[in-house]
JSON list of C-alpha atoms in Angstrom, two decimals:
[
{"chain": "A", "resi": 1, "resn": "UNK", "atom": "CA", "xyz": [0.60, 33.81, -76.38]},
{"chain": "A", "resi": 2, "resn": "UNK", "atom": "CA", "xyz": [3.21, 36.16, -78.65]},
{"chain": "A", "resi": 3, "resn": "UNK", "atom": "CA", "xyz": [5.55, 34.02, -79.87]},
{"chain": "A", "resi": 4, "resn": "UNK", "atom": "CA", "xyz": [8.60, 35.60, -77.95]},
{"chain": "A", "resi": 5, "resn": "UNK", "atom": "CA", "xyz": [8.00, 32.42, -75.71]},
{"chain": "A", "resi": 6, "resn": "UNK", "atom": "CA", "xyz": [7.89, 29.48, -78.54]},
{"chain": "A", "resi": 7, "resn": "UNK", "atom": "CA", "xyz": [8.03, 25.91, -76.03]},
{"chain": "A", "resi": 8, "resn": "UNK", "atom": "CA", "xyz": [10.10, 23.43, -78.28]},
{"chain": "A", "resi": 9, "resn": "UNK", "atom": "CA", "xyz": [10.14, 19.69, -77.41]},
{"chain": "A", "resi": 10, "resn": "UNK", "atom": "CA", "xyz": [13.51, 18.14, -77.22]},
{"chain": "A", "resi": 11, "resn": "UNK", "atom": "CA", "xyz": [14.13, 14.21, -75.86]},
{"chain": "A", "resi": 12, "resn": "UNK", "atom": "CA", "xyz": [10.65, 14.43, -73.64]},
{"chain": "A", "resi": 13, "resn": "UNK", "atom": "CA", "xyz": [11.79, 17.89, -72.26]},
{"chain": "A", "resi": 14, "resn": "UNK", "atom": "CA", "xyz": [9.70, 20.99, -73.46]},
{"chain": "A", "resi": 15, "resn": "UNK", "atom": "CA", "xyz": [12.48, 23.75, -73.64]},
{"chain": "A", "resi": 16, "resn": "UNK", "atom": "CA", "xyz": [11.47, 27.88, -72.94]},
{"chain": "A", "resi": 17, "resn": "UNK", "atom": "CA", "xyz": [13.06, 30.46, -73.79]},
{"chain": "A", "resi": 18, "resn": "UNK", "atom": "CA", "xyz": [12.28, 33.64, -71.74]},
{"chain": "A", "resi": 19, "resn": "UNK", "atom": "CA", "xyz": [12.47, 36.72, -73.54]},
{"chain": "A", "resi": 20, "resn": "UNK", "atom": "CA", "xyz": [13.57, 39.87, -72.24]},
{"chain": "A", "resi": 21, "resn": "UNK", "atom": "CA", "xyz": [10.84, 42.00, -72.76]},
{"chain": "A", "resi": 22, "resn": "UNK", "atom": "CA", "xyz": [8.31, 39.23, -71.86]},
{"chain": "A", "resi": 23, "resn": "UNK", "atom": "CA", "xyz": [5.18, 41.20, -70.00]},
{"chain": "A", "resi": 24, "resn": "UNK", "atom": "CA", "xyz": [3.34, 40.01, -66.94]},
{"chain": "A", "resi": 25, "resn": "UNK", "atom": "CA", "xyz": [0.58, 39.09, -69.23]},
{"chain": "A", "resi": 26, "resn": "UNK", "atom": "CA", "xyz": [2.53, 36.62, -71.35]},
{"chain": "A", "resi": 27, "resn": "UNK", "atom": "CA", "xyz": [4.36, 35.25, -68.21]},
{"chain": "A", "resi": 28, "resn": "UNK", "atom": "CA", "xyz": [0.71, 34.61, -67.00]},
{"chain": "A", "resi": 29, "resn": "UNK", "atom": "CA", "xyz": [-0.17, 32.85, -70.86]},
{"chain": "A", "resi": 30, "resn": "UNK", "atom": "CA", "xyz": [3.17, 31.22, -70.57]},
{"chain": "A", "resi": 31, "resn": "UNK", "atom": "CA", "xyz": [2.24, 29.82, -67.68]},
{"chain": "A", "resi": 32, "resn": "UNK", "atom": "CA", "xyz": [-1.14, 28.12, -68.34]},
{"chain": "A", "resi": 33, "resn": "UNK", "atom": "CA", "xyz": [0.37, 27.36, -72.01]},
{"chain": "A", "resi": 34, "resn": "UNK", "atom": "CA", "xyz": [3.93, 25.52, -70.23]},
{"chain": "A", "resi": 35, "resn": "UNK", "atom": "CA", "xyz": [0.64, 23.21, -67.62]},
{"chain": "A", "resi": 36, "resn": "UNK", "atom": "CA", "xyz": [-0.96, 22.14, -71.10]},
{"chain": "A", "resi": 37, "resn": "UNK", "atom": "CA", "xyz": [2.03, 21.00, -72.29]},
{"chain": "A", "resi": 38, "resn": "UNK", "atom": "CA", "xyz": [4.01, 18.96, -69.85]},
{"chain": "A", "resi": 39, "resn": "UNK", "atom": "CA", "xyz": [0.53, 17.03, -69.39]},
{"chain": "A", "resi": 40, "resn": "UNK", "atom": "CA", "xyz": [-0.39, 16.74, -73.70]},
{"chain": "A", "resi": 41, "resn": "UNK", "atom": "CA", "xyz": [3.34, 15.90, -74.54]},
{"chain": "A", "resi": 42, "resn": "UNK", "atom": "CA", "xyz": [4.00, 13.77, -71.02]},
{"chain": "A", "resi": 43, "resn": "UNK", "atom": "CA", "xyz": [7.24, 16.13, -70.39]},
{"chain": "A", "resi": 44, "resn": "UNK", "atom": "CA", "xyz": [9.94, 14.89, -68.07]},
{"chain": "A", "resi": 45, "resn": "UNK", "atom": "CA", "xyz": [11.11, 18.12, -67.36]},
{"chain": "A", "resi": 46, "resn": "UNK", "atom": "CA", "xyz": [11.11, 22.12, -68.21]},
{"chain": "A", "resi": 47, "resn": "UNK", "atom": "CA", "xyz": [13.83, 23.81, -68.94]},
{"chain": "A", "resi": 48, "resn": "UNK", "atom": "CA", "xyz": [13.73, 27.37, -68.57]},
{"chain": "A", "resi": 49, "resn": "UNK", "atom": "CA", "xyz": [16.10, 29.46, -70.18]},
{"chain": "A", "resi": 50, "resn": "UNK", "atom": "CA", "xyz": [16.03, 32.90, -68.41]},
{"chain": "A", "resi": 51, "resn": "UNK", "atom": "CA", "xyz": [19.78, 34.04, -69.61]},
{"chain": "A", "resi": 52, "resn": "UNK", "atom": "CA", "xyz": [17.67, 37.30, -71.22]},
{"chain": "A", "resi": 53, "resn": "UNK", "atom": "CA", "xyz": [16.60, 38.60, -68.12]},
{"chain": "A", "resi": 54, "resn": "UNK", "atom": "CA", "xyz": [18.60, 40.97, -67.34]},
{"chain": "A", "resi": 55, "resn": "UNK", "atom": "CA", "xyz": [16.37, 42.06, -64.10]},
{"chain": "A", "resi": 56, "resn": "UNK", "atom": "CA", "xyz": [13.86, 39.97, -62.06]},
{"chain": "A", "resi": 57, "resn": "UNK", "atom": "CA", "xyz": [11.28, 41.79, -60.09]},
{"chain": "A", "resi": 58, "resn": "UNK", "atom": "CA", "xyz": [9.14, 39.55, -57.40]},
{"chain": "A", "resi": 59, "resn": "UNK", "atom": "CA", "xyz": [6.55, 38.85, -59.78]},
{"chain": "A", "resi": 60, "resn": "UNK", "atom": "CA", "xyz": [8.64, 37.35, -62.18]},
{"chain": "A", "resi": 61, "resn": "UNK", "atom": "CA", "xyz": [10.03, 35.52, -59.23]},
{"chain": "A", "resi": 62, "resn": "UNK", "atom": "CA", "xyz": [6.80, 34.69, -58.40]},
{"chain": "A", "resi": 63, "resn": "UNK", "atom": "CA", "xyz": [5.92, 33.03, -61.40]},
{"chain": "A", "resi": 64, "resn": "UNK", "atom": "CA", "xyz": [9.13, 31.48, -61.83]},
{"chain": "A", "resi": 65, "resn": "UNK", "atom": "CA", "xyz": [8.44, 29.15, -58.76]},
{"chain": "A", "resi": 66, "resn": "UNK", "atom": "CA", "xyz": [4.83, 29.05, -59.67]},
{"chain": "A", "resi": 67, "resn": "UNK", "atom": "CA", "xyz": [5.90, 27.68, -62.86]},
{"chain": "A", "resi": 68, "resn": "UNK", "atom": "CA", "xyz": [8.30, 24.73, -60.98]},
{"chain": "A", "resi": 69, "resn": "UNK", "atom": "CA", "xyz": [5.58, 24.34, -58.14]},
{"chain": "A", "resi": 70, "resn": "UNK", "atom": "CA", "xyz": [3.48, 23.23, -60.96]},
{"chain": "A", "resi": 71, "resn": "UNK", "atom": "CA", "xyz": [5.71, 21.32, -63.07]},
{"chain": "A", "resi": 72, "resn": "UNK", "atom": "CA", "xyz": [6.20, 19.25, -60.33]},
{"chain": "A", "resi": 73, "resn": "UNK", "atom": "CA", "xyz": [2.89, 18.43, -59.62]},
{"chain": "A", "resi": 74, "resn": "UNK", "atom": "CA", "xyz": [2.32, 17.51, -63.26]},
{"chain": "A", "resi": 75, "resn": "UNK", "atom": "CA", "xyz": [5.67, 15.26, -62.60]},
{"chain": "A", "resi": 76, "resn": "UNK", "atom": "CA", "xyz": [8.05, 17.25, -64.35]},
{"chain": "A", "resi": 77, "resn": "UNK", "atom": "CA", "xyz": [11.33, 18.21, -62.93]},
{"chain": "A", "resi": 78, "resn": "UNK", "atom": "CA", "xyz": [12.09, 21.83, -63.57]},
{"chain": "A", "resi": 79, "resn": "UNK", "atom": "CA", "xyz": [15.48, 23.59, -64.78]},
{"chain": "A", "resi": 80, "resn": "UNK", "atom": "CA", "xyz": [16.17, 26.82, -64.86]},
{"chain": "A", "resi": 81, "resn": "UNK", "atom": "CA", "xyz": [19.19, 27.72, -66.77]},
{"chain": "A", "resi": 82, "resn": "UNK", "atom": "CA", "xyz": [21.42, 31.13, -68.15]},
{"chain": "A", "resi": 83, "resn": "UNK", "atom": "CA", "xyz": [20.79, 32.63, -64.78]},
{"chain": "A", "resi": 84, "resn": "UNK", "atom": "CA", "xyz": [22.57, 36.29, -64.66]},
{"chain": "A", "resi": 85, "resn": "UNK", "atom": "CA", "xyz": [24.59, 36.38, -60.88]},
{"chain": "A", "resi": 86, "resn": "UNK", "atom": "CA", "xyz": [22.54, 39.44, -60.75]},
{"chain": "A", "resi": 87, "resn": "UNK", "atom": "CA", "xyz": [19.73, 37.90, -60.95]},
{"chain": "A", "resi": 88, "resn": "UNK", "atom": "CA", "xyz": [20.59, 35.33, -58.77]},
{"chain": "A", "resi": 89, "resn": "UNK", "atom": "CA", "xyz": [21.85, 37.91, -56.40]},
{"chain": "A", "resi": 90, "resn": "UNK", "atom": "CA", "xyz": [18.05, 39.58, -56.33]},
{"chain": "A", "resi": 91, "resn": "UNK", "atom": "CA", "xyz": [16.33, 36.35, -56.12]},
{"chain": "A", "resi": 92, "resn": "UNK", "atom": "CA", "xyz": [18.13, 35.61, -52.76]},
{"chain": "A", "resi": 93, "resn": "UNK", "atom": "CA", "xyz": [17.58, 39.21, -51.64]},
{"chain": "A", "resi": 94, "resn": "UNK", "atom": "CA", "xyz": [13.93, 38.34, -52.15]},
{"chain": "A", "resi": 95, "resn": "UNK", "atom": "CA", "xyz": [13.78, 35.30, -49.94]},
{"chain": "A", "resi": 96, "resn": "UNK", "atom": "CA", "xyz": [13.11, 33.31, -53.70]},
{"chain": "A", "resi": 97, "resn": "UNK", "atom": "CA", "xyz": [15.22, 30.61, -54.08]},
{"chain": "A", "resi": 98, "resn": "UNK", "atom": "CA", "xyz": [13.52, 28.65, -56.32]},
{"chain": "A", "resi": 99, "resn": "UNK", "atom": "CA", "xyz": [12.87, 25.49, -53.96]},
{"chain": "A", "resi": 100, "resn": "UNK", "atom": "CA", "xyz": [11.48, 23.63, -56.66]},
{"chain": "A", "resi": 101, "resn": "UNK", "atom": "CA", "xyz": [13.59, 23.84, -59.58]},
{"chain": "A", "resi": 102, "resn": "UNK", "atom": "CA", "xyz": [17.49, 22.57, -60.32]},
{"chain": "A", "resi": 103, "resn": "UNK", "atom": "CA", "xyz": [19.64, 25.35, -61.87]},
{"chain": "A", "resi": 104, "resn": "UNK", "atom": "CA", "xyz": [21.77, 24.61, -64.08]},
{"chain": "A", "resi": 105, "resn": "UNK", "atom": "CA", "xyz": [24.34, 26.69, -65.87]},
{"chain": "A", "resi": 106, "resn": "UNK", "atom": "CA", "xyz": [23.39, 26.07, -69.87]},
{"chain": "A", "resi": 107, "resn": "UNK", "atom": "CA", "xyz": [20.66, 23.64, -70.90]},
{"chain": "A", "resi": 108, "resn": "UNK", "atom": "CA", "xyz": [23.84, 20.89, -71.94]},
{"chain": "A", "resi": 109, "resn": "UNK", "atom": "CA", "xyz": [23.99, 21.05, -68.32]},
{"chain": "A", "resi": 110, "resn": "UNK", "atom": "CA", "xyz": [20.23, 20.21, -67.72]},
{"chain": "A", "resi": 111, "resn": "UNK", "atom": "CA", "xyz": [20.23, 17.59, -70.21]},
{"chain": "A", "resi": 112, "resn": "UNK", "atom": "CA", "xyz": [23.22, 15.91, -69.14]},
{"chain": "A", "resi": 113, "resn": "UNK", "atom": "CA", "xyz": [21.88, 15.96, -65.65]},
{"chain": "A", "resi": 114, "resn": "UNK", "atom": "CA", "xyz": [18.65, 14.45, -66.78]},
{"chain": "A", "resi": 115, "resn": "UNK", "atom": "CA", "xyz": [20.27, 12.18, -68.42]},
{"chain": "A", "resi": 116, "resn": "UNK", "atom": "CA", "xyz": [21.95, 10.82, -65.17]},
{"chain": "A", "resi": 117, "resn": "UNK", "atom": "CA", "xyz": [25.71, 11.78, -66.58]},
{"chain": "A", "resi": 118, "resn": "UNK", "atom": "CA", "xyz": [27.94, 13.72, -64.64]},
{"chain": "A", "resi": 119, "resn": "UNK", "atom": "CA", "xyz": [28.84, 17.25, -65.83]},
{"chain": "A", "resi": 120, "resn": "UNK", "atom": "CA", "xyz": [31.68, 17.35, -67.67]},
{"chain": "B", "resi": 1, "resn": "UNK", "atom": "CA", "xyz": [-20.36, 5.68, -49.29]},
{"chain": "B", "resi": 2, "resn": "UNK", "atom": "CA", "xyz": [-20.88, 5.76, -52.99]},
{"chain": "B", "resi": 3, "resn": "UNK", "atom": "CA", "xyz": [-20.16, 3.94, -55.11]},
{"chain": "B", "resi": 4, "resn": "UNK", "atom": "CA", "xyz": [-18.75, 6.61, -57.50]},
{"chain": "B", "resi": 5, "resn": "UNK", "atom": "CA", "xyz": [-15.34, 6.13, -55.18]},
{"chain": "B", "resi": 6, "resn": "UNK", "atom": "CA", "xyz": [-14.42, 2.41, -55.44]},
{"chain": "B", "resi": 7, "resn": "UNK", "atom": "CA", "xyz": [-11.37, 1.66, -54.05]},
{"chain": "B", "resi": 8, "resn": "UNK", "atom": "CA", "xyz": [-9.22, -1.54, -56.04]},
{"chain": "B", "resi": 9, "resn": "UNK", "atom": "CA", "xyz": [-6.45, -3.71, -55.24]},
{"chain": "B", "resi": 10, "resn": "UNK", "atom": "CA", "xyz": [-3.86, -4.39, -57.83]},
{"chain": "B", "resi": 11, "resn": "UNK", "atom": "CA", "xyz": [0.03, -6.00, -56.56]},
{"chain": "B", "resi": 12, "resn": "UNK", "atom": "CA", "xyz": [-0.92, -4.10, -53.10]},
{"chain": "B", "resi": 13, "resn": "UNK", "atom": "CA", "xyz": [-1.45, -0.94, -54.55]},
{"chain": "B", "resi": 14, "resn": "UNK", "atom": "CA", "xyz": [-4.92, 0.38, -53.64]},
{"chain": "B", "resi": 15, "resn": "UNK", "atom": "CA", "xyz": [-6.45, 2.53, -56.23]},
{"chain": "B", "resi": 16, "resn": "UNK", "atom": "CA", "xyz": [-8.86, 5.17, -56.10]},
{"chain": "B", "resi": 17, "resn": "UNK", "atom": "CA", "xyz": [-10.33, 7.13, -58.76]},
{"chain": "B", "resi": 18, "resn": "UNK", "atom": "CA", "xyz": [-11.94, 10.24, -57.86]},
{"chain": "B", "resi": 19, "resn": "UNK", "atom": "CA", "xyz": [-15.34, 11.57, -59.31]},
{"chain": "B", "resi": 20, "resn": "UNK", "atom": "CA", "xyz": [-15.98, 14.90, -60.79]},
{"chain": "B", "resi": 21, "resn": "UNK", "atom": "CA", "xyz": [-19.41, 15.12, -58.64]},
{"chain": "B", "resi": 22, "resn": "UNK", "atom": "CA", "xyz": [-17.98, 14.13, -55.42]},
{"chain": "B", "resi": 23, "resn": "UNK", "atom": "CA", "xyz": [-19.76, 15.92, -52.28]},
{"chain": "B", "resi": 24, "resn": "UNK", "atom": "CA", "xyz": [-17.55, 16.57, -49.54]},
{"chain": "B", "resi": 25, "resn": "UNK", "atom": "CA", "xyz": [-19.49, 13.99, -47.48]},
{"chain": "B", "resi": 26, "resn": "UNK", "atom": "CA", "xyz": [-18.22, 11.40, -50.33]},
{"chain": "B", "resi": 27, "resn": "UNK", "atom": "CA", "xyz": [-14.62, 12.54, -50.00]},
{"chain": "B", "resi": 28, "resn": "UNK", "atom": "CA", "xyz": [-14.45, 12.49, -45.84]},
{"chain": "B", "resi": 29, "resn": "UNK", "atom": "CA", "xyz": [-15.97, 8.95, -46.22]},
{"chain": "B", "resi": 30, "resn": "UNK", "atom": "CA", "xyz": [-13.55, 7.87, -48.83]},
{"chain": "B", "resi": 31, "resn": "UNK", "atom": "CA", "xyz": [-11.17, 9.25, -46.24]},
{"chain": "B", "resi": 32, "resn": "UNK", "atom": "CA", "xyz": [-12.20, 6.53, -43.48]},
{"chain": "B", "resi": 33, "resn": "UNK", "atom": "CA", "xyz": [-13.18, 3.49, -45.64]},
{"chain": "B", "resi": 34, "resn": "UNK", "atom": "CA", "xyz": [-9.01, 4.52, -47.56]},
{"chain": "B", "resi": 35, "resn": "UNK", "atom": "CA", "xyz": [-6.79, 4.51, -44.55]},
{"chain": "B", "resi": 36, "resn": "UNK", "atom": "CA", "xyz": [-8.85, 1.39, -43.32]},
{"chain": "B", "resi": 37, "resn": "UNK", "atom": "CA", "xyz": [-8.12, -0.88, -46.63]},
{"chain": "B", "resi": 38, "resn": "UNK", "atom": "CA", "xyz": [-4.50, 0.80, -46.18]},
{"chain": "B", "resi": 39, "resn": "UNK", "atom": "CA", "xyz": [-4.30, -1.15, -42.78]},
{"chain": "B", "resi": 40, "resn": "UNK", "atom": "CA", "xyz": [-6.79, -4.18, -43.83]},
{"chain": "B", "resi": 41, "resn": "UNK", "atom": "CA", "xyz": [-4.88, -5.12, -46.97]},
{"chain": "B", "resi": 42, "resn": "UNK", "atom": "CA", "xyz": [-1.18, -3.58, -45.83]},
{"chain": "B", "resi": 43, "resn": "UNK", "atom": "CA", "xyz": [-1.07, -1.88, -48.90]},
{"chain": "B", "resi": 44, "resn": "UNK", "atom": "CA", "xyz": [2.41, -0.25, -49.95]},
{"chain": "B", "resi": 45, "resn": "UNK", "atom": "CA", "xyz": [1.02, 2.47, -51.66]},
{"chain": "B", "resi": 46, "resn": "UNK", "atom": "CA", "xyz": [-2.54, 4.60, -52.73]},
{"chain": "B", "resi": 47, "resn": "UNK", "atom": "CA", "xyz": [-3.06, 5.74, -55.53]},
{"chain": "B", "resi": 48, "resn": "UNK", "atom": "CA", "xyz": [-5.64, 8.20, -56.46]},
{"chain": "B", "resi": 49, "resn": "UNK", "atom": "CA", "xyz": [-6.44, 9.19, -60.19]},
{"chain": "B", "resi": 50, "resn": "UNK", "atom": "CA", "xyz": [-8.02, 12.68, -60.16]},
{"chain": "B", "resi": 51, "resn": "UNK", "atom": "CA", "xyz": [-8.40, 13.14, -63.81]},
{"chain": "B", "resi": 52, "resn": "UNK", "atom": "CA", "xyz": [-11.97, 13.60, -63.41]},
{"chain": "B", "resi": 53, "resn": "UNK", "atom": "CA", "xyz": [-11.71, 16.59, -61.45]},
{"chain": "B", "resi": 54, "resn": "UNK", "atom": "CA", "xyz": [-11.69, 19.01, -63.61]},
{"chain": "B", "resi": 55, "resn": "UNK", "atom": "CA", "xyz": [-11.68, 22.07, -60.93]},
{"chain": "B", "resi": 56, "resn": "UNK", "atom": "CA", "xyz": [-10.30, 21.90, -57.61]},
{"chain": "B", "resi": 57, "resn": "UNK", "atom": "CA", "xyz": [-10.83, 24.09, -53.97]},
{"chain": "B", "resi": 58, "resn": "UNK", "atom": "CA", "xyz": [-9.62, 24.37, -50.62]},
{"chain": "B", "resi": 59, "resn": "UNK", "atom": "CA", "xyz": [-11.49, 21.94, -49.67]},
{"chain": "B", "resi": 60, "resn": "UNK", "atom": "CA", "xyz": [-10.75, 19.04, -51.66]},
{"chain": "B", "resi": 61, "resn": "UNK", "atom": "CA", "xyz": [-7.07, 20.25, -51.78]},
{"chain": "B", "resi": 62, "resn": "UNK", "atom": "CA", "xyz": [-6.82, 19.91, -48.07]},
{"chain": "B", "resi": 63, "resn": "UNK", "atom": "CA", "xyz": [-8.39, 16.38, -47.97]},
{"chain": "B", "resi": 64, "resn": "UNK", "atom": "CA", "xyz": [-6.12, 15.28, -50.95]},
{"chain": "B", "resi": 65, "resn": "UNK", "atom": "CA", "xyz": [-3.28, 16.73, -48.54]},
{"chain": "B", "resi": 66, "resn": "UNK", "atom": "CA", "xyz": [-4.29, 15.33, -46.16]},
{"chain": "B", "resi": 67, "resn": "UNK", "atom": "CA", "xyz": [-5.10, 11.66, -47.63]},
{"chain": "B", "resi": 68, "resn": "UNK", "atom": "CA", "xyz": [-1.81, 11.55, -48.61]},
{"chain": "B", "resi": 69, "resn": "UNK", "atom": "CA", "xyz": [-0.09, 11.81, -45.13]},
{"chain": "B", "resi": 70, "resn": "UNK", "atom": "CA", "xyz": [-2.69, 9.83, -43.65]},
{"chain": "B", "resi": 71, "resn": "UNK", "atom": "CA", "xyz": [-1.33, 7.29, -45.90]},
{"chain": "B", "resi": 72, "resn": "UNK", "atom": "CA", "xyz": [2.13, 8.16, -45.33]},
{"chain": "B", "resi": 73, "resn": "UNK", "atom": "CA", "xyz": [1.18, 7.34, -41.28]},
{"chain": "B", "resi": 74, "resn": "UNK", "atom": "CA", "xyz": [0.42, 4.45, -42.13]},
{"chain": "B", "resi": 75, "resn": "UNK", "atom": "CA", "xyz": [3.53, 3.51, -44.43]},
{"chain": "B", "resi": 76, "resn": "UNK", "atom": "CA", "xyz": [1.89, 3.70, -47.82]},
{"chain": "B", "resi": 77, "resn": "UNK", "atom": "CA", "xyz": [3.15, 6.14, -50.15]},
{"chain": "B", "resi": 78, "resn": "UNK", "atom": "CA", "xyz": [0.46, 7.93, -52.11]},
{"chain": "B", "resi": 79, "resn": "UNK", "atom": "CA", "xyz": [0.78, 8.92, -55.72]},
{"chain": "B", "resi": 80, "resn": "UNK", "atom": "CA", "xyz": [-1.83, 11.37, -57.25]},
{"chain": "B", "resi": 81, "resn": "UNK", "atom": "CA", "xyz": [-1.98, 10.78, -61.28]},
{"chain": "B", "resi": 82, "resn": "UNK", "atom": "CA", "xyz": [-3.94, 12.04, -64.02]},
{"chain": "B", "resi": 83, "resn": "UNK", "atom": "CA", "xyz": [-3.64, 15.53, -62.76]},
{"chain": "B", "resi": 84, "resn": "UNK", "atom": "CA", "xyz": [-4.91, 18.27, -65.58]},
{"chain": "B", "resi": 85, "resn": "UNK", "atom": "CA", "xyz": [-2.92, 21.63, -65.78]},
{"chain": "B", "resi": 86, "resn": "UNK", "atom": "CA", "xyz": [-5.81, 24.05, -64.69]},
{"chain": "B", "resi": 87, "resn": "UNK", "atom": "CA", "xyz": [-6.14, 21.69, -61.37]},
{"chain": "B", "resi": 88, "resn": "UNK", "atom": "CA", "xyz": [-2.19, 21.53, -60.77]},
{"chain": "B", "resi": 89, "resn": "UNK", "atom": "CA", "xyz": [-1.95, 25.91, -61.26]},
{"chain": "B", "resi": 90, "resn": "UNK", "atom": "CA", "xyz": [-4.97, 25.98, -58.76]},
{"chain": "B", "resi": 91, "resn": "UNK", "atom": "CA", "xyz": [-3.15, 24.01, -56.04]},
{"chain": "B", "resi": 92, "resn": "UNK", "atom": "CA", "xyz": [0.14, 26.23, -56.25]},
{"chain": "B", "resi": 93, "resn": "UNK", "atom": "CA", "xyz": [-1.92, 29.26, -56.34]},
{"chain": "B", "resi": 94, "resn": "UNK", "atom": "CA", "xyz": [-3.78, 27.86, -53.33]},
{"chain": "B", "resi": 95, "resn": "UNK", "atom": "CA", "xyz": [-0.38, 26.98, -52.24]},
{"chain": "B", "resi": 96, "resn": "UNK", "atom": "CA", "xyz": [-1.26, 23.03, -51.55]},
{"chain": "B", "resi": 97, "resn": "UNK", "atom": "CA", "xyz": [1.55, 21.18, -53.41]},
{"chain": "B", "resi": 98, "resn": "UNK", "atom": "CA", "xyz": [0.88, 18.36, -52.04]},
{"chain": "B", "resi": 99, "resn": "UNK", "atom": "CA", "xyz": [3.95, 17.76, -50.48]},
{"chain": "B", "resi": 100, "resn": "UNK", "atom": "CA", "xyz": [3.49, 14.10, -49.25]},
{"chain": "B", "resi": 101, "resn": "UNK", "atom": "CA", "xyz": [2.14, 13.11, -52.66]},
{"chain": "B", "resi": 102, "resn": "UNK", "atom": "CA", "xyz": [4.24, 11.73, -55.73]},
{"chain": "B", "resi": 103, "resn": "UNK", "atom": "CA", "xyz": [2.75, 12.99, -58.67]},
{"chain": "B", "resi": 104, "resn": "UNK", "atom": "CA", "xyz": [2.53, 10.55, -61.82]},
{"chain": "B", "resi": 105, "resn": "UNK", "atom": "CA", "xyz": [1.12, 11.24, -65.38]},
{"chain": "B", "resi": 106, "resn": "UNK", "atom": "CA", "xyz": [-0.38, 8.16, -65.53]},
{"chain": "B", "resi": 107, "resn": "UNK", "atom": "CA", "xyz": [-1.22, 4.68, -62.97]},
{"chain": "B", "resi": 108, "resn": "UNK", "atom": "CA", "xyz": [0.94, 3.07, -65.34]},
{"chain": "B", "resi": 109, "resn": "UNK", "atom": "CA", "xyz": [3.75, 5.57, -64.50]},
{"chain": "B", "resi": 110, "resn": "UNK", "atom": "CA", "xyz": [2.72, 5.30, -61.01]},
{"chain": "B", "resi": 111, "resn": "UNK", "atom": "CA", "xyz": [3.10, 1.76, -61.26]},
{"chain": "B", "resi": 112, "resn": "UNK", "atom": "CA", "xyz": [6.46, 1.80, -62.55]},
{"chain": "B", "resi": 113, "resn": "UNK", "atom": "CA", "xyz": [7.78, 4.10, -60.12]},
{"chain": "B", "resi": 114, "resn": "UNK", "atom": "CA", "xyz": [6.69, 1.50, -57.80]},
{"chain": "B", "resi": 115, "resn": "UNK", "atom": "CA", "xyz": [8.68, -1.18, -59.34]},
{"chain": "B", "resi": 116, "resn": "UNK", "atom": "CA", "xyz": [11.53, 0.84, -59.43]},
{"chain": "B", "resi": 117, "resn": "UNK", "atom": "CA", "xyz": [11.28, 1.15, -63.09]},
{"chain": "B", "resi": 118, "resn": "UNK", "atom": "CA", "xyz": [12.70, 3.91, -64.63]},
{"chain": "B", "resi": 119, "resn": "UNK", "atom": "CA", "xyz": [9.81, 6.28, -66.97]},
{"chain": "B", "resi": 120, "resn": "UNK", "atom": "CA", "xyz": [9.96, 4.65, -70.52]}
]
């Protein structure tokens, strides 16, 4: 996996950063790397920072609720934060909504929600 | 059926742990001889440990599906633990995500749930 997307562990909640210029191949690495990790570290949640993407095609959609579809199942609730309106805006156009993950605007946001406080 | 799928009670929680070289004969009686001891014992919830599965298919995915709201019919709520990442990407891509299911790490996270006790 290049290490564009490093997975940090913060508080029981592995933290990604999606780069830019990430290719369908690394999305694909991320993937199967982001699995390993929620089971080895026993994460409560993802959070997936995606404010770099400037565009999302239906692939990267694709994998985006792939990647929440199997957080969950590995008991992880999934975040996505930094979400561009545009992007937002295409991911609706696409039918994606993301059923599976929370949004949240910055990843204070996430973590104050995971830790049951109200956003402030 | 074998004994490779013994079913235990523990504080009304039946547990199951699934073998790596189950035959789909195994699994369909596990099935039966399951949603009996639900309705024998009354128990509140199943619990199936899959961490010896190491691959999944259709197959089993659809009878862990559909274990789970056989269960749910018969007011126990099922939680599927030990889940490795390889087995979890397999079920999205086979798009089975268990929706009836809770998903633990662990029984002892399963277990906790149960009590109402928050993951420590």
């Amino acid at each position: 996996m290049s290490s564009a997307s490093a997975i940090y562990l913060v508080e029981g909640v592995l933290l990604v950063a999606i780069q830019e210029d990430i290719s369908d191949t690394d999305i694909l690495d991320l993937q199967e790397a982001l699995s390993e990790r929620v089971v080895d570290e026993a994460a409560r949640a993802v959070v997936m920072d995606i404010s770099a993407l400037e565009i999302v095609d239906t692939f990267v959609g694709r994998i985006l609720a792939q990647l929440a579809s199997v957080s969950k199942l590995l008991d992880a609730q999934t975040y996505v934060v930094g979400m561009r309106p545009a992007v937002a805006m295409t991911l609706v156009e696409l039918g994606m909504d993301l059923p599976e993950s929370k949004t949240a605007l910055s990843l204070t946001h996430a973590l104050k929600d995971l830790r049951g406080e109200s956003r402030g």
